[in-house]
Every structure is written in structure tokens, then in C-alpha cells.
mmCIF file with all atom_site columns, C-alpha atoms and ligand atoms in Angstrom:
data_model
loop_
_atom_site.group_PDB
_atom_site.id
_atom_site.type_symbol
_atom_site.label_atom_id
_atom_site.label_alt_id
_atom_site.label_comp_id
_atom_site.label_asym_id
_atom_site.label_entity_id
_atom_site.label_seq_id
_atom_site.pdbx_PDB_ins_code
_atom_site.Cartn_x
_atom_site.Cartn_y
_atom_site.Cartn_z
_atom_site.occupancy
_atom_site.B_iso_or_equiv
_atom_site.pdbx_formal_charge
_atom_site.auth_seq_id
_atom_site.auth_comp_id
_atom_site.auth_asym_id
_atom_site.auth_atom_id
_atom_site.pdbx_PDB_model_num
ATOM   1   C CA  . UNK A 1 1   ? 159.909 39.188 108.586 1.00 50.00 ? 1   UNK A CA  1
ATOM   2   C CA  . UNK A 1 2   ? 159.447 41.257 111.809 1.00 66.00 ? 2   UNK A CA  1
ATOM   3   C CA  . UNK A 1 3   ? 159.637 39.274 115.102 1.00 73.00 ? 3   UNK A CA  1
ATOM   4   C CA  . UNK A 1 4   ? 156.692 37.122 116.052 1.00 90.00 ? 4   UNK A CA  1
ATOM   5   C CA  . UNK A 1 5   ? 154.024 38.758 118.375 1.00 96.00 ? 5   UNK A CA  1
ATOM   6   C CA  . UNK A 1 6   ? 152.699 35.284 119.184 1.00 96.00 ? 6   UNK A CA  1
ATOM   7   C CA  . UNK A 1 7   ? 152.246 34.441 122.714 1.00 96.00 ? 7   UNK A CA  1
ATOM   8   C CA  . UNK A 1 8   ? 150.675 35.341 126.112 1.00 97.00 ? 8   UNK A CA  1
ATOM   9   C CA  . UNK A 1 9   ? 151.700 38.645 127.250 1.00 98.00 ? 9   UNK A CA  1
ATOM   10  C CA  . UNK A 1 10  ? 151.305 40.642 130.559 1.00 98.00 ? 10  UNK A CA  1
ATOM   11  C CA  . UNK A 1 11  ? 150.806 44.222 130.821 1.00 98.00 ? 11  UNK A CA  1
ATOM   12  C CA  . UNK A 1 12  ? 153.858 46.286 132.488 1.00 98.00 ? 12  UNK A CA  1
ATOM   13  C CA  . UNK A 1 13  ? 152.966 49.780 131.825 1.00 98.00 ? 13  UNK A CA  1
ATOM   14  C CA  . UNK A 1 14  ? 149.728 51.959 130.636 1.00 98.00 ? 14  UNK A CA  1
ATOM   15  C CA  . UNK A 1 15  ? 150.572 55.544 129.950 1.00 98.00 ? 15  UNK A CA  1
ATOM   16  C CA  . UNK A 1 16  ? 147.089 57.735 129.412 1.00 98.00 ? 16  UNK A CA  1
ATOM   17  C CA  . UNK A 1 17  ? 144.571 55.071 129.034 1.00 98.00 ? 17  UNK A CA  1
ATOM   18  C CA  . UNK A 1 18  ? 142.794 57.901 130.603 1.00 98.00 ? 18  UNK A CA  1
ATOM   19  C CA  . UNK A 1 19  ? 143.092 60.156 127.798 1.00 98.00 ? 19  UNK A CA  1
ATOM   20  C CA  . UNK A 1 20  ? 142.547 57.267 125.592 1.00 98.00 ? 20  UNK A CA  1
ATOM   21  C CA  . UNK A 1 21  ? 139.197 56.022 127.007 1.00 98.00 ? 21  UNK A CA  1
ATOM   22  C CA  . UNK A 1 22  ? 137.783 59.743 126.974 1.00 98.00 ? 22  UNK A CA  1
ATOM   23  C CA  . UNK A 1 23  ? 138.586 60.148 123.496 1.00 98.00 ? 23  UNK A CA  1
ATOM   24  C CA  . UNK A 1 24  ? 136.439 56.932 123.018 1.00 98.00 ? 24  UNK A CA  1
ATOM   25  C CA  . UNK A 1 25  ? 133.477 58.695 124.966 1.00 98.00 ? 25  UNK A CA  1
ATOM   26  C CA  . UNK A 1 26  ? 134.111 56.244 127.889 1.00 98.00 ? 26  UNK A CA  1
ATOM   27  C CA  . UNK A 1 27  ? 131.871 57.095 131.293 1.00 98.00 ? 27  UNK A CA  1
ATOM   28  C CA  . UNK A 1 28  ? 134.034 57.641 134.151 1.00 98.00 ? 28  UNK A CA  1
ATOM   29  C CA  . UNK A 1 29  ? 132.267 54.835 136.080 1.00 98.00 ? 29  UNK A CA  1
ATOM   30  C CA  . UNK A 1 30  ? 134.196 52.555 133.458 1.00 98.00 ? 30  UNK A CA  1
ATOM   31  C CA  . UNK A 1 31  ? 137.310 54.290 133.018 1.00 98.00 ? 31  UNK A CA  1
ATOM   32  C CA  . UNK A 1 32  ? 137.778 54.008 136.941 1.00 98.00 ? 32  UNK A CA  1
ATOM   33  C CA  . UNK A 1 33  ? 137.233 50.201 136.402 1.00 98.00 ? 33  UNK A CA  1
ATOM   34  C CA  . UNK A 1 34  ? 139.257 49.688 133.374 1.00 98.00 ? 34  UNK A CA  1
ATOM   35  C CA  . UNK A 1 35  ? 142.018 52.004 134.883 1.00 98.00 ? 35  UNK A CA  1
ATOM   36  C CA  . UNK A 1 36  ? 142.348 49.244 137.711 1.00 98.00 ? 36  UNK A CA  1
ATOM   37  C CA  . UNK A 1 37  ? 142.720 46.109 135.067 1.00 98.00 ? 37  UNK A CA  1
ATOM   38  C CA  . UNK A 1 38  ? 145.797 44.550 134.797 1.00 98.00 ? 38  UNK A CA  1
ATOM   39  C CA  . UNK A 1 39  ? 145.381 43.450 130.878 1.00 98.00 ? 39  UNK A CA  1
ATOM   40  C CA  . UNK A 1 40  ? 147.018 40.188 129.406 1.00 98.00 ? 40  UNK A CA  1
ATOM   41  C CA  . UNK A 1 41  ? 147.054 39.980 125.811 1.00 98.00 ? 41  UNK A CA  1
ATOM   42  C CA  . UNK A 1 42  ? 147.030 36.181 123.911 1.00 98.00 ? 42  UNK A CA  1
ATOM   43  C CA  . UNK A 1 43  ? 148.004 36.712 120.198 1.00 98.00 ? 43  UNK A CA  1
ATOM   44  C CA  . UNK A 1 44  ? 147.844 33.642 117.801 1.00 98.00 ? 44  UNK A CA  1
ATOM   45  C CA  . UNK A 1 45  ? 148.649 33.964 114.434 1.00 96.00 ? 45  UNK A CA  1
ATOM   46  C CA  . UNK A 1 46  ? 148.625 31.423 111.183 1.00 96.00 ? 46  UNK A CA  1
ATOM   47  C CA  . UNK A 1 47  ? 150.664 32.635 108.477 1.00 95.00 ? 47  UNK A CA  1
ATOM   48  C CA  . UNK A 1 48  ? 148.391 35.995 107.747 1.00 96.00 ? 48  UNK A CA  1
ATOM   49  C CA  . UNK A 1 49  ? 145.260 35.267 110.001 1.00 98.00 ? 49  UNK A CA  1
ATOM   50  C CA  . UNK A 1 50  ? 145.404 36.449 113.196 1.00 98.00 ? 50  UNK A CA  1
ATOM   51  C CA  . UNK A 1 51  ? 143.379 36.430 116.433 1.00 98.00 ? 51  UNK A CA  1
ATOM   52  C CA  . UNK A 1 52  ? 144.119 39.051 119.312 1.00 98.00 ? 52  UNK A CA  1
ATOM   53  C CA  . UNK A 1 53  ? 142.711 38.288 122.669 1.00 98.00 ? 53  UNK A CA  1
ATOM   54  C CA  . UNK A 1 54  ? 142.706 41.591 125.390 1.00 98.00 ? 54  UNK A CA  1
ATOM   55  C CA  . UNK A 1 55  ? 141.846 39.798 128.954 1.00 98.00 ? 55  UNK A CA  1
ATOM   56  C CA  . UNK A 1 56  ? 140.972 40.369 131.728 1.00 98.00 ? 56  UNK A CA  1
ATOM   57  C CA  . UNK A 1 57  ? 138.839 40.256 135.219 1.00 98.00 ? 57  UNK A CA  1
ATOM   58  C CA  . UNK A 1 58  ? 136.385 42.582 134.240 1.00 98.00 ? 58  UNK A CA  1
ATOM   59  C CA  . UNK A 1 59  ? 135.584 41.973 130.063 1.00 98.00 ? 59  UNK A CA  1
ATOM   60  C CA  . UNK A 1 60  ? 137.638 40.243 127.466 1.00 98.00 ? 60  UNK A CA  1
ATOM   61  C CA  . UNK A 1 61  ? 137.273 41.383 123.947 1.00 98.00 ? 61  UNK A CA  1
ATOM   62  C CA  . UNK A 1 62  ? 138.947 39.423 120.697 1.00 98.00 ? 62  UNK A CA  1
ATOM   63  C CA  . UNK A 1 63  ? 139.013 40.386 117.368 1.00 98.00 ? 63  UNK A CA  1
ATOM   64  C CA  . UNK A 1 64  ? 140.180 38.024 114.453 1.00 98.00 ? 64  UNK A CA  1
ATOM   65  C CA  . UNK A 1 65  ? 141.527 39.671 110.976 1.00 98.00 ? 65  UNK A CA  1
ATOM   66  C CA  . UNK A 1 66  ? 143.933 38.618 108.164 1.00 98.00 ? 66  UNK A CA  1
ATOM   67  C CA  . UNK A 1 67  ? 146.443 41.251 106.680 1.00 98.00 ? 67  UNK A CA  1
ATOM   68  C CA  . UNK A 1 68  ? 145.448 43.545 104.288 1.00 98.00 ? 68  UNK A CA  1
ATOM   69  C CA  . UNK A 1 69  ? 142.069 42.526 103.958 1.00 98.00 ? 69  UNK A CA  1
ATOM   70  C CA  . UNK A 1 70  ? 139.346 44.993 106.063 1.00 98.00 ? 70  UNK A CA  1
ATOM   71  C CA  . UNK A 1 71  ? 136.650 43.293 108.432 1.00 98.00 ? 71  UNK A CA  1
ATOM   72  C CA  . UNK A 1 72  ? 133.852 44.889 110.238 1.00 98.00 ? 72  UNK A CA  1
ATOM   73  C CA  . UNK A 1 73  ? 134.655 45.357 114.225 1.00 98.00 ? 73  UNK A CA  1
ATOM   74  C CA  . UNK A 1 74  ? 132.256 45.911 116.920 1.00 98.00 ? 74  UNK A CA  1
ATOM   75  C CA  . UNK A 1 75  ? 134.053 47.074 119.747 1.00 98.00 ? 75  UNK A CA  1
ATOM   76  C CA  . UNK A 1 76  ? 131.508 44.976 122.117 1.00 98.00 ? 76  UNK A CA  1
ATOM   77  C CA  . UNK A 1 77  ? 131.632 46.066 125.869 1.00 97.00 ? 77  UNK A CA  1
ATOM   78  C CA  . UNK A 1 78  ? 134.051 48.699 124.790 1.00 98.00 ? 78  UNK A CA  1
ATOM   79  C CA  . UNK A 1 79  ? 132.930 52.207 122.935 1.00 97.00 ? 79  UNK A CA  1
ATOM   80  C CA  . UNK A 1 80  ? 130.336 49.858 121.651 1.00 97.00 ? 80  UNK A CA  1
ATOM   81  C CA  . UNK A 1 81  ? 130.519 50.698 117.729 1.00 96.00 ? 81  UNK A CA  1
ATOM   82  C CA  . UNK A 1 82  ? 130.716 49.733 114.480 1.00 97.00 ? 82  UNK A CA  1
ATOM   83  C CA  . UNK A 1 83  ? 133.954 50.369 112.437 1.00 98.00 ? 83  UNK A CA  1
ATOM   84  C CA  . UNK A 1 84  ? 135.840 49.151 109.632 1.00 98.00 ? 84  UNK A CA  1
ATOM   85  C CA  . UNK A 1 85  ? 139.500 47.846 110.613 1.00 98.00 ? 85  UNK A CA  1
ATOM   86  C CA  . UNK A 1 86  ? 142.582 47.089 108.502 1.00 98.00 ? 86  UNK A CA  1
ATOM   87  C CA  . UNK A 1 87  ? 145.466 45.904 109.913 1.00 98.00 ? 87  UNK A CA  1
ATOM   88  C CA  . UNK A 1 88  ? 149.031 46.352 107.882 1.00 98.00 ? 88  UNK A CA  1
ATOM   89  C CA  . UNK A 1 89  ? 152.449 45.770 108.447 1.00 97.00 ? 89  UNK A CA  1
ATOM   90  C CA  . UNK A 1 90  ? 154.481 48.578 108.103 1.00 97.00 ? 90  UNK A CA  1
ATOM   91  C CA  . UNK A 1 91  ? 158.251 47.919 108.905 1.00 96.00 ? 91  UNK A CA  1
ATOM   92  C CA  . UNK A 1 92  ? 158.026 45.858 112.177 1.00 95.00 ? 92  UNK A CA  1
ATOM   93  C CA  . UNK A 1 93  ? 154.951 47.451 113.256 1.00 97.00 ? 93  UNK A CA  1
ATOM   94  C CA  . UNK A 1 94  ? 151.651 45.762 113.068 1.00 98.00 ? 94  UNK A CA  1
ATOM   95  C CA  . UNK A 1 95  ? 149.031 48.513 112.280 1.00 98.00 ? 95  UNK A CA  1
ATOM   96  C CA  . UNK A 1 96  ? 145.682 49.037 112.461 1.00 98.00 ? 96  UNK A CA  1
ATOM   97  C CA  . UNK A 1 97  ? 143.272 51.654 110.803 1.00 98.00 ? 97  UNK A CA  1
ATOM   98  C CA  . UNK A 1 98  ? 139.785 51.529 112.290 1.00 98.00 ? 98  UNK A CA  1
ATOM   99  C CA  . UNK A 1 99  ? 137.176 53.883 110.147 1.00 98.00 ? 99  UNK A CA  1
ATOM   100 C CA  . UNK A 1 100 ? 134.597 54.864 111.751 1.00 97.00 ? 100 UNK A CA  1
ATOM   101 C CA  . UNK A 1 101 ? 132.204 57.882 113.947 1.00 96.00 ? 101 UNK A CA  1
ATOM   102 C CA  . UNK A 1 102 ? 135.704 58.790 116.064 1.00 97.00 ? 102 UNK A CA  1
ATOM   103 C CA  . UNK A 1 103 ? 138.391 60.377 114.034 1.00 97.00 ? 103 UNK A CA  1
ATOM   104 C CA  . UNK A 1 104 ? 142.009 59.036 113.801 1.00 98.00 ? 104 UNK A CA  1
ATOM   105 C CA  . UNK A 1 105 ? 141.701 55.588 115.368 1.00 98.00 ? 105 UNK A CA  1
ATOM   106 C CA  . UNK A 1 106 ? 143.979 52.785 114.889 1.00 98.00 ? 106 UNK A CA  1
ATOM   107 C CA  . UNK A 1 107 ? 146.344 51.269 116.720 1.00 98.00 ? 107 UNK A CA  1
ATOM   108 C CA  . UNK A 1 108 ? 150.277 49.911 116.833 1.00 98.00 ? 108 UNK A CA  1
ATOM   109 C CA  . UNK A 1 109 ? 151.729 46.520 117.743 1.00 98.00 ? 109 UNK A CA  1
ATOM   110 C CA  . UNK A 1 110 ? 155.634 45.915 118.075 1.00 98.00 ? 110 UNK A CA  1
ATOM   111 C CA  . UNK A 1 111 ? 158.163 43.702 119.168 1.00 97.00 ? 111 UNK A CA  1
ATOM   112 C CA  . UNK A 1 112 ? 161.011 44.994 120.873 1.00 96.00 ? 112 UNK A CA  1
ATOM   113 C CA  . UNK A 1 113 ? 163.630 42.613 123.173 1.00 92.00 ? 113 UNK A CA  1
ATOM   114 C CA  . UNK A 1 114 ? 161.763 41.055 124.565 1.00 92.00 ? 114 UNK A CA  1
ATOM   115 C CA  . UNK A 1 115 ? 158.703 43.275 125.334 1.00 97.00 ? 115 UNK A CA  1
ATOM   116 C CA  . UNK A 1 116 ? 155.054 43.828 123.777 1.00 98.00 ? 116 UNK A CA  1
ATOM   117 C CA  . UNK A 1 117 ? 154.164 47.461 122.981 1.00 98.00 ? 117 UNK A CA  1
ATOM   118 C CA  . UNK A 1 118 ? 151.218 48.632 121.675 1.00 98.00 ? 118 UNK A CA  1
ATOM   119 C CA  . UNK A 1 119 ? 150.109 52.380 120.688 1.00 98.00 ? 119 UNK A CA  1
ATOM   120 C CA  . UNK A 1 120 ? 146.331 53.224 120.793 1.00 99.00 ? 120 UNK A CA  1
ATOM   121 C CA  . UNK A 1 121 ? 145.494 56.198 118.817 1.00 98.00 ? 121 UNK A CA  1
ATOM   122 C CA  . UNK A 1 122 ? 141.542 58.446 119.012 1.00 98.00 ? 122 UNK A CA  1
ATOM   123 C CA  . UNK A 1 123 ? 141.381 61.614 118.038 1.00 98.00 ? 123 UNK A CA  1
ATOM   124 C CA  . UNK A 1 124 ? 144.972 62.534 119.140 1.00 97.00 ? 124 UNK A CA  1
ATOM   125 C CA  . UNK A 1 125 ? 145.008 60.646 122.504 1.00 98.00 ? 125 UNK A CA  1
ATOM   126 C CA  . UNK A 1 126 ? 147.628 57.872 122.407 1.00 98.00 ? 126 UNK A CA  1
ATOM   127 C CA  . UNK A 1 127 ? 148.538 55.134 125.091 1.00 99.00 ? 127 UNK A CA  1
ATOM   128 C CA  . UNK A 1 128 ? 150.935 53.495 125.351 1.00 98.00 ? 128 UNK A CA  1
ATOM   129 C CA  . UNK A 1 129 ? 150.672 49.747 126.972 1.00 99.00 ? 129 UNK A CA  1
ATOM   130 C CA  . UNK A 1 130 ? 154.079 47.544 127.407 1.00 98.00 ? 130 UNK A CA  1
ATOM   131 C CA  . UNK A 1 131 ? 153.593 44.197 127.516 1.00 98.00 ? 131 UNK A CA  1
ATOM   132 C CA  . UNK A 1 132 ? 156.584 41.273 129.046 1.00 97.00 ? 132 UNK A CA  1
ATOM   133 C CA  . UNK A 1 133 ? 156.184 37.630 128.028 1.00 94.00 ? 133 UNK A CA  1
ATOM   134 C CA  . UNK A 1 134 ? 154.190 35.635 129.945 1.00 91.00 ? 134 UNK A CA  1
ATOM   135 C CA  . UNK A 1 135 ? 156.691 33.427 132.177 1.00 84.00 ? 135 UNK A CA  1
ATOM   136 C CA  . UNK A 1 136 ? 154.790 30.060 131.592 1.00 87.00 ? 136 UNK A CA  1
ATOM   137 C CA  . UNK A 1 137 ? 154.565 30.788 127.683 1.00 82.00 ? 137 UNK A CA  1
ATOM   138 C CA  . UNK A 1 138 ? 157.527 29.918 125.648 1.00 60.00 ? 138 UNK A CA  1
HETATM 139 C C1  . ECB B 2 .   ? 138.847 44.103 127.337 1.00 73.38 ? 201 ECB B C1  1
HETATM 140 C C2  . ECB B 2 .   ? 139.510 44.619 128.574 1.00 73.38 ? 201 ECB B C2  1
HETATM 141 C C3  . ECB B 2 .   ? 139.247 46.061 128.867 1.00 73.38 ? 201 ECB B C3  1
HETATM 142 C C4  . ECB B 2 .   ? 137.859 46.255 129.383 1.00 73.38 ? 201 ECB B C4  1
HETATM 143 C C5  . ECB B 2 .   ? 137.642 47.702 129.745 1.00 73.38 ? 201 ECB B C5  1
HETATM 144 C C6  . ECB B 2 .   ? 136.204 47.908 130.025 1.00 73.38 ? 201 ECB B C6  1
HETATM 145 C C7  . ECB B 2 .   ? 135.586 49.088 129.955 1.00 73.38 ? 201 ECB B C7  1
HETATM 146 C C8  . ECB B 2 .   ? 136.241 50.317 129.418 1.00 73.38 ? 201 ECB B C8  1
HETATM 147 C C9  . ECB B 2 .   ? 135.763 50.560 128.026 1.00 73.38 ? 201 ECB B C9  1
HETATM 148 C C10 . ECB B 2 .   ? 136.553 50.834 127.008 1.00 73.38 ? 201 ECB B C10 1
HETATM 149 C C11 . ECB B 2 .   ? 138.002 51.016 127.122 1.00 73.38 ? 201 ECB B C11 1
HETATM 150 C C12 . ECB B 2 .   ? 138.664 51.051 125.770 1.00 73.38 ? 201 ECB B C12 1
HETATM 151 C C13 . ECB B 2 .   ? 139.569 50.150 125.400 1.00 73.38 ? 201 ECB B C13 1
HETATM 152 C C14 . ECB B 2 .   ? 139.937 49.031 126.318 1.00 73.38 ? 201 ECB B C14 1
HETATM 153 C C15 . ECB B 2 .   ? 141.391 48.709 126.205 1.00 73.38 ? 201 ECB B C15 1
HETATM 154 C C16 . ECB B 2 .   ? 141.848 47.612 125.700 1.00 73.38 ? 201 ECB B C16 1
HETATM 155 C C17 . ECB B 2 .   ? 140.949 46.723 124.941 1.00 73.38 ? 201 ECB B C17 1
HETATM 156 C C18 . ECB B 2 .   ? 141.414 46.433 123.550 1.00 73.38 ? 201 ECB B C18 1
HETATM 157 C C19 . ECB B 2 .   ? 142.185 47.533 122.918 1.00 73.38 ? 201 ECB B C19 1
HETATM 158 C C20 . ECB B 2 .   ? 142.505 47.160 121.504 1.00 73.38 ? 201 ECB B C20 1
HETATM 159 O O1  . ECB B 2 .   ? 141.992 47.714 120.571 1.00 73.38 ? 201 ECB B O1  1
HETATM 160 O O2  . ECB B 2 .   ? 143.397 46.168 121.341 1.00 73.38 ? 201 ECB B O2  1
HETATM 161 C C21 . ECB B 2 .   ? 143.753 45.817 120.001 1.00 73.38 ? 201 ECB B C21 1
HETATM 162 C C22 . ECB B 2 .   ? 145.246 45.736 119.942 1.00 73.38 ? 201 ECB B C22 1
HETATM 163 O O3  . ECB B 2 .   ? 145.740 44.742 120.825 1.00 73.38 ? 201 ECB B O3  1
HETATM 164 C C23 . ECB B 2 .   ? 143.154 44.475 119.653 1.00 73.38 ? 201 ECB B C23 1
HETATM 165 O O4  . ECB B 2 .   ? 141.782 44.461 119.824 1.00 73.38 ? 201 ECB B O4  1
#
């Protein structure tokens, strides 16, 4: 069993977020914004349900999901649209395939030490976003 991704979690490092966001179609008004954000992440899980929580100052977005078993996502206050997400585990990474108008999205979750990371993929952009634990989490 890979290590639990449970917890609060504070954002260390954002690597082309940029790139990222204009992959999504993001308007540089926005990206400026969102560039800015320092993002804290809340993950709760429940043996294979799930709820990730992205915060922040500006707009917080959530999604919900069990393993294995595709929902609908709208990416609300984000690109804005309609996919279909799966999210896997594959080895110790959590992953997630998200179907939809923008070609080769998904994204990566991992534990490592005692850090976050996550990997967003669109159409060949990737960030990367680093994560430490939360000091008032445990
Ligand atoms: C919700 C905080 C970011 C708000 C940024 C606002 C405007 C910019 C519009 C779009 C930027 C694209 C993505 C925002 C980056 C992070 C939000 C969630 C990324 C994501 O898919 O996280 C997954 C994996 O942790 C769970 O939803």
C-alpha cells in the first residue's frame, strides 16, 4: 500500500504552471492571478473514496472520486469544462486520466519523504507542484 496522501499540504514549488494554464486555454488576466497563489491542498480519503481540496485566496475547487470507477468533472472556475476523470493507482502514484476537448490531460499524485508532489499534464505541458506537510496537521 503506497504511503498515505492524507492531510493538509502547503505548496513549496510550481515549475511551469505557466505552460500548464496555456495549454488549458487560460487568459493571461488569470494566469497572472493564479501565478501569484500560494495553493494548499486538503486530501481526505476513506478506504477507496477520496476527496481532493486545491485552496486558496482567490478560488477553491474540490473534486470527490473513488478508484477505478470514472465520474464526470467540471473543472468550475478553472478551464471551465466537462471531462470524464479516472483516477488509478499505479505503483505509488495516484493517477488521473481526464477525457475530454484538450488532449493528454491527467494528472500525478505521490508521496515522497515527507513531501507532496503532483504532475499536471495538457497537451504536453507538465507542472510540477511540491507540496510539505502542513505543520499543524499530523
Ligand atoms: C483552485 C485554485 C487555483 C485557482 C486558479 C484560478 C484561475 C486559473 C484557472 C485555471 C488554472 C488551472 C488549474 C489550477 C491549478 C490547480 C487547481 C487544481 C489542479 C488539479 O487538477 O488538482 C487535482 C490534483 O490535486 C485535483 O483536482
Amino acid at each position: 500500500m503506497p504511503a498515505s496522501l492524507r492531510g493538509t499540504w502547503d505548496i513549496i514549488s510550481n515549475v511551469n504552471f505557466d505552460g500548464y494554464m496555456s495549454a488549458l486555454g487560460i487568459s493571461i488576466y488569470l494566469r497572472k492571478i493564479a501565478l501569484r497563489l500560494k495553493l494548499r491542498k486538503v486530501i481526505e480519503q476513506q478506504g477507496d473514496q477520496y476527496i481532493i481540496k486545491t485552496l486558496s485566496t482567490f478560488r477553491n475547487y474540490a473534486i470527490s472520486f473513488k478508484i477505478g470507477q470514472e465520474f464526470e468533472e467540471f473543472t468550475k472556475g478553472l478551464d471551465n469544462g466537462h471531462i470524464k476523470s479516472t483516477v488509478t493507482w499505479q505503483g505509488n502514484k495516484l493517477m488521473c486520466e481526464q477525457i475530454g476537448e484538450k488532449k493528454n490531460r491527467g494528472w500525478a499524485h505521490w508521496v515522497e519523504g515527507d513531501k507532496l508532489h503532483l504532475e499536471l499534464y495538457c497537451d504536453g505541458e507538465v507542472c510540477k507542484q511540491v507540496f510539505k506537510k502542513n505543520a499543524n496537521d499530523c
